Coordinates of C-alpha atoms in Angstrom, one line a residue:
X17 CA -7.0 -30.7 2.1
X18 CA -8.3 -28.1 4.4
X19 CA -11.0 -26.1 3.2
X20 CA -11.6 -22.6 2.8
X21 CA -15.1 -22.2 3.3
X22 CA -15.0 -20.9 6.3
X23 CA -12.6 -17.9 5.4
X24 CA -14.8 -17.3 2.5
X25 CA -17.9 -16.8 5.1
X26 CA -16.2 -14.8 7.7
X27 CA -14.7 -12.4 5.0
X28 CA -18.0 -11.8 2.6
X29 CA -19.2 -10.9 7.0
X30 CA -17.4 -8.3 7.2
X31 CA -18.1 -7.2 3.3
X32 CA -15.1 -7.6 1.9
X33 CA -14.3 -7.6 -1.9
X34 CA -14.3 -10.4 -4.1
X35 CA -11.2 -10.0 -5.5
X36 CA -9.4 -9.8 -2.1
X37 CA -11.0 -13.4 -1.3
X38 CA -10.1 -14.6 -4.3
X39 CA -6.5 -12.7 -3.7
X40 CA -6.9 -14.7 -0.2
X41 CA -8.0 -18.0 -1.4
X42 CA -4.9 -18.3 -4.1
X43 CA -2.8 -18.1 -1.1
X44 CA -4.6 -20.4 1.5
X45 CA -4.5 -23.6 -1.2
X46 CA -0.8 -22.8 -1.3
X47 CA -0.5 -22.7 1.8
X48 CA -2.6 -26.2 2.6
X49 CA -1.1 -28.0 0.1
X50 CA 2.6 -27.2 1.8
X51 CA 4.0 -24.9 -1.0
X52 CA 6.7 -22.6 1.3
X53 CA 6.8 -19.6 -1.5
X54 CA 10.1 -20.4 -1.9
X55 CA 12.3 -20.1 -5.1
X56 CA 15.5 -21.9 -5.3
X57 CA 18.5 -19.7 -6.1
X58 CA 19.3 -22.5 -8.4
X59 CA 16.1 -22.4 -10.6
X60 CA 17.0 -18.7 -11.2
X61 CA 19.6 -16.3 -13.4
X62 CA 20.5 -12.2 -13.7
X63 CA 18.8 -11.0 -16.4
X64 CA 21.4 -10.5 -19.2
X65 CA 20.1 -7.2 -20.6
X66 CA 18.8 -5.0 -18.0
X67 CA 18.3 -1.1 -18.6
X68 CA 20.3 0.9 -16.7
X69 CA 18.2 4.2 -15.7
X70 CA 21.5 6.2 -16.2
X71 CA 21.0 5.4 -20.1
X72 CA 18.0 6.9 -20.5
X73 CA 18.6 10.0 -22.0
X74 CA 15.0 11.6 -22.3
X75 CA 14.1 14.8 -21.5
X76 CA 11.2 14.9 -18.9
X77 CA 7.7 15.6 -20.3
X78 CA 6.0 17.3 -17.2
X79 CA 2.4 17.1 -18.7
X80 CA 2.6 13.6 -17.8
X81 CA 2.2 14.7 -14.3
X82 CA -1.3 15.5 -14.8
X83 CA -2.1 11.4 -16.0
X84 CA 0.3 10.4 -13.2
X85 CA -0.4 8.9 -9.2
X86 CA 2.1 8.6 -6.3
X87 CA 1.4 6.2 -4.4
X88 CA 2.9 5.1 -1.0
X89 CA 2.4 1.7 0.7
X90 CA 1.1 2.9 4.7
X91 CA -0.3 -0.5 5.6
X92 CA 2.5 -1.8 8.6
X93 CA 2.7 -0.6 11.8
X94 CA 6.3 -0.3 14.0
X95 CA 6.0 -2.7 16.3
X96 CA 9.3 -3.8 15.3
X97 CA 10.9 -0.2 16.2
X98 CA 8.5 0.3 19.4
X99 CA 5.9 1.6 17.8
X100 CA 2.1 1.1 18.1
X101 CA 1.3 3.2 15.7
X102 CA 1.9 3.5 11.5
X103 CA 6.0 3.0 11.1
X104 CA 5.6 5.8 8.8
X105 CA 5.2 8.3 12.0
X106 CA 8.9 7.2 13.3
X107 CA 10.8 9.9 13.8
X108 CA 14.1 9.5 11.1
X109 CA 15.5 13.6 11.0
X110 CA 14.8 15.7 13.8
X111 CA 10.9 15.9 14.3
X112 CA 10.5 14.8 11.3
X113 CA 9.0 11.2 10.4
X114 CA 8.9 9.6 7.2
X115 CA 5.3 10.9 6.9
X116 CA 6.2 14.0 7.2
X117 CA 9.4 13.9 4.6
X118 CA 6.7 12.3 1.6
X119 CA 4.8 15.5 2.3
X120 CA 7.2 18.2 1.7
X121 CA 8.8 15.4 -1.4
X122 CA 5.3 15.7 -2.7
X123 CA 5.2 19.4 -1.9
X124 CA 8.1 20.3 -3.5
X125 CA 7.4 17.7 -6.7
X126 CA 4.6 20.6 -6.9
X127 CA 6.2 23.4 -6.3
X128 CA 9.5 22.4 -9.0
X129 CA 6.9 21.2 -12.0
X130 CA 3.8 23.8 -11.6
X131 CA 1.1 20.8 -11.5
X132 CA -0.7 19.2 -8.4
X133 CA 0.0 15.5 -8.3
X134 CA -1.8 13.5 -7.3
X135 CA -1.3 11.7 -3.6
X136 CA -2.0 8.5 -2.3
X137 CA -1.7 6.5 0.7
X138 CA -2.7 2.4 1.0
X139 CA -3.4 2.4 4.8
X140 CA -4.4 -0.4 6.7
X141 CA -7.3 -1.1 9.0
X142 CA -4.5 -0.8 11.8
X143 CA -2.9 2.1 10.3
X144 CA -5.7 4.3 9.0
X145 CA -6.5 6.7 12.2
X146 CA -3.4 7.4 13.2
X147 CA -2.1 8.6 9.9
X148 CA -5.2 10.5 9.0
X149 CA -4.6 12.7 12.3
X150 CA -1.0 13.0 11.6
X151 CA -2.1 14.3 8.3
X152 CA -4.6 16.6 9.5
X153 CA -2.8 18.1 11.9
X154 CA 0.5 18.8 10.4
X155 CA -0.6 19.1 6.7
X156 CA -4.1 19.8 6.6
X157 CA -4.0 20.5 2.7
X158 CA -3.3 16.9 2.5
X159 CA -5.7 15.6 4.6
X160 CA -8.6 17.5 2.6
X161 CA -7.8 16.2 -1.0
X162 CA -9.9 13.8 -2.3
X163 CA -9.4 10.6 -2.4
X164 CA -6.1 10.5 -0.3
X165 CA -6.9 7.0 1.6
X166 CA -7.1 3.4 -0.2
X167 CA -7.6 1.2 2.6
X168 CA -6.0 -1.9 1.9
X169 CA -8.1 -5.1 3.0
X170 CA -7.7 -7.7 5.9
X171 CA -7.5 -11.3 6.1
X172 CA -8.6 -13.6 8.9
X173 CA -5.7 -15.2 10.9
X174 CA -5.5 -18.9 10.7
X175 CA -5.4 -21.5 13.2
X176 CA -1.6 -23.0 12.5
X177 CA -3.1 -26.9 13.3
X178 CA -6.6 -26.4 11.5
X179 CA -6.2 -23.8 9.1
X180 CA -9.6 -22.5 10.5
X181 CA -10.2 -18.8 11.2
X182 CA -8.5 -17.7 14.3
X183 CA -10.9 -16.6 17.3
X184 CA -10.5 -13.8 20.0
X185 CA -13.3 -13.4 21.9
X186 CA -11.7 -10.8 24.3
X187 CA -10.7 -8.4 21.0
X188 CA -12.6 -9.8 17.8
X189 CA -9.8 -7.4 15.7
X190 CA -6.9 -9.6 16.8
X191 CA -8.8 -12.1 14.6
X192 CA -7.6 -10.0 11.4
X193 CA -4.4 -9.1 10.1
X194 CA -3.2 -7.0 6.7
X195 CA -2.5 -9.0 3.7
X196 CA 0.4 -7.3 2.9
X197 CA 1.8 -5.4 0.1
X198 CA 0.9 -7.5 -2.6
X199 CA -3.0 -6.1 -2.0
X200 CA -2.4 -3.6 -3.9
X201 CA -4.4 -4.9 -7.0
X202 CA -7.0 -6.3 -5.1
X203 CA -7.4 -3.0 -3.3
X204 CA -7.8 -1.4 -6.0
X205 CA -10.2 -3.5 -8.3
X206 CA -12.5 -4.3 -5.2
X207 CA -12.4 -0.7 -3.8
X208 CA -13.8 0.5 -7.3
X209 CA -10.3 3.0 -7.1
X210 CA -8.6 1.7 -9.8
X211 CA -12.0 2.7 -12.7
X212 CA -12.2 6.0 -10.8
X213 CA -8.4 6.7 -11.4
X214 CA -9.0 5.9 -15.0
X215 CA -12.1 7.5 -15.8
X216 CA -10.0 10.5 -14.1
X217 CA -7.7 10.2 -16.6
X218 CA -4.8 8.9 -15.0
X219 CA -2.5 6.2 -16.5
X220 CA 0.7 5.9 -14.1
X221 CA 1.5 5.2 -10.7
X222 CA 4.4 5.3 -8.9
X223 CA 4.2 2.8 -6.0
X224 CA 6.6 2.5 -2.9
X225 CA 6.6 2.1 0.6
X226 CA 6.1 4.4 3.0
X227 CA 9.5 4.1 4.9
X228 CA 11.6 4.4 1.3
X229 CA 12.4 7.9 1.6
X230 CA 14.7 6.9 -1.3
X231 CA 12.1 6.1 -4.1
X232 CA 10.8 9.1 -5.6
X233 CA 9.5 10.0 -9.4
X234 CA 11.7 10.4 -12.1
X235 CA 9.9 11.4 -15.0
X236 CA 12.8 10.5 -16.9
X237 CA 11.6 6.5 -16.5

């Protein structure tokens, strides 16, 4: 089986946390040793007593605000919609983009419930710039908090024959690529954000991507 030695020396290179190789490494054996990642619809079943959110009949406890993160997954860019930039910064409503409709969600969230909270973004290496100006320049407030950016971290491409690291001598960046969503953990532990957030005081987080305009807090759940 191929070995992941080299990945393990090109990402401690560039610095990168050891939770994210060991993320990395998890999927690289699964790869090697020809597991696809997929699940049979066969080996699987609904679950037979699922909550329905419309049953919940709480009534909202707004201090919970103050121990609570919003988080929203920035790390893929558009290429896919003609982008080449973050495909949050697609225009969806006028001149607005998805970037800018979190803002005035998290604005508002503010305004309604009389507490600041708090704001996140996972960028990506590719990603990170471009937002950051979009940010600065249209919501400046934003831009200025602390602790706005968790960069997510970056995995070496392979070579589809030898599993090796990938080369690209003419743009040594092409040689990475964003692990994905499921980084999240990984970003967090090896970033060092996750025992700041707690020593902060904060115990939730509300996580979705940056293109689901549809996913917002309900302090209800």
């Amino acid at each position: 089986m191929a070995s992941f030695d080299a990945c393990r020396t090109k990402m401690e290179g560039e610095g990168i946390s050891q939770s994210a190789i060991s993320a990395f490494e998890s999927t690289f054996n699964s790869l090697v040793s020809g597991n696809t990642g997929m699940i049979p619809e066969s080996t699987i079943s609904p679950s037979p007593d699922l909550v329905s959110a419309t049953s919940i009949n709480l009534e909202a406890d707004t201090s919970l605000l103050s121990q609570t993160v919003v988080l929203k997954l920035n790390g893929g860019l558009g290429t896919g919609m003609g982008l080449d930039k973050a495909k949050s910064l697609l225009k969806v409503k006028g001149d607005d983009t998805f970037l800018d409709l979190t803002a005035k969600q998290i604005m508002k969230m503010r305004e309604d419930f009389g507490t600041n909270v708090k704001f996140m973004l996972m960028n990506s290496f590719s990603t990170s710039s471009d937002t950051l100006e979009y940010l600065q320049s249209r919501y400046p407030e934003f831009a200025s908090e602390e602790g706005l950016e968790m960069l997510q971290n970056k995995v070496p491409k392979l070579d589809a024959k030898t599993y090796e690291p990938a080369t690209c001598e003419s743009n040594p960046s092409n040689e990475w690529c964003p692990p994905g969503h499921g980084d999240l953990y990984a970003a967090l532990v090896g970033s060092s954000r996750l025992e700041a957030l707690l020593k902060d005081g904060f115990k939730y987080m509300f996580v979705s991507n940056s293109d689901n305009l549809g996913a917002t807090l309900d302090l209800k759940i």
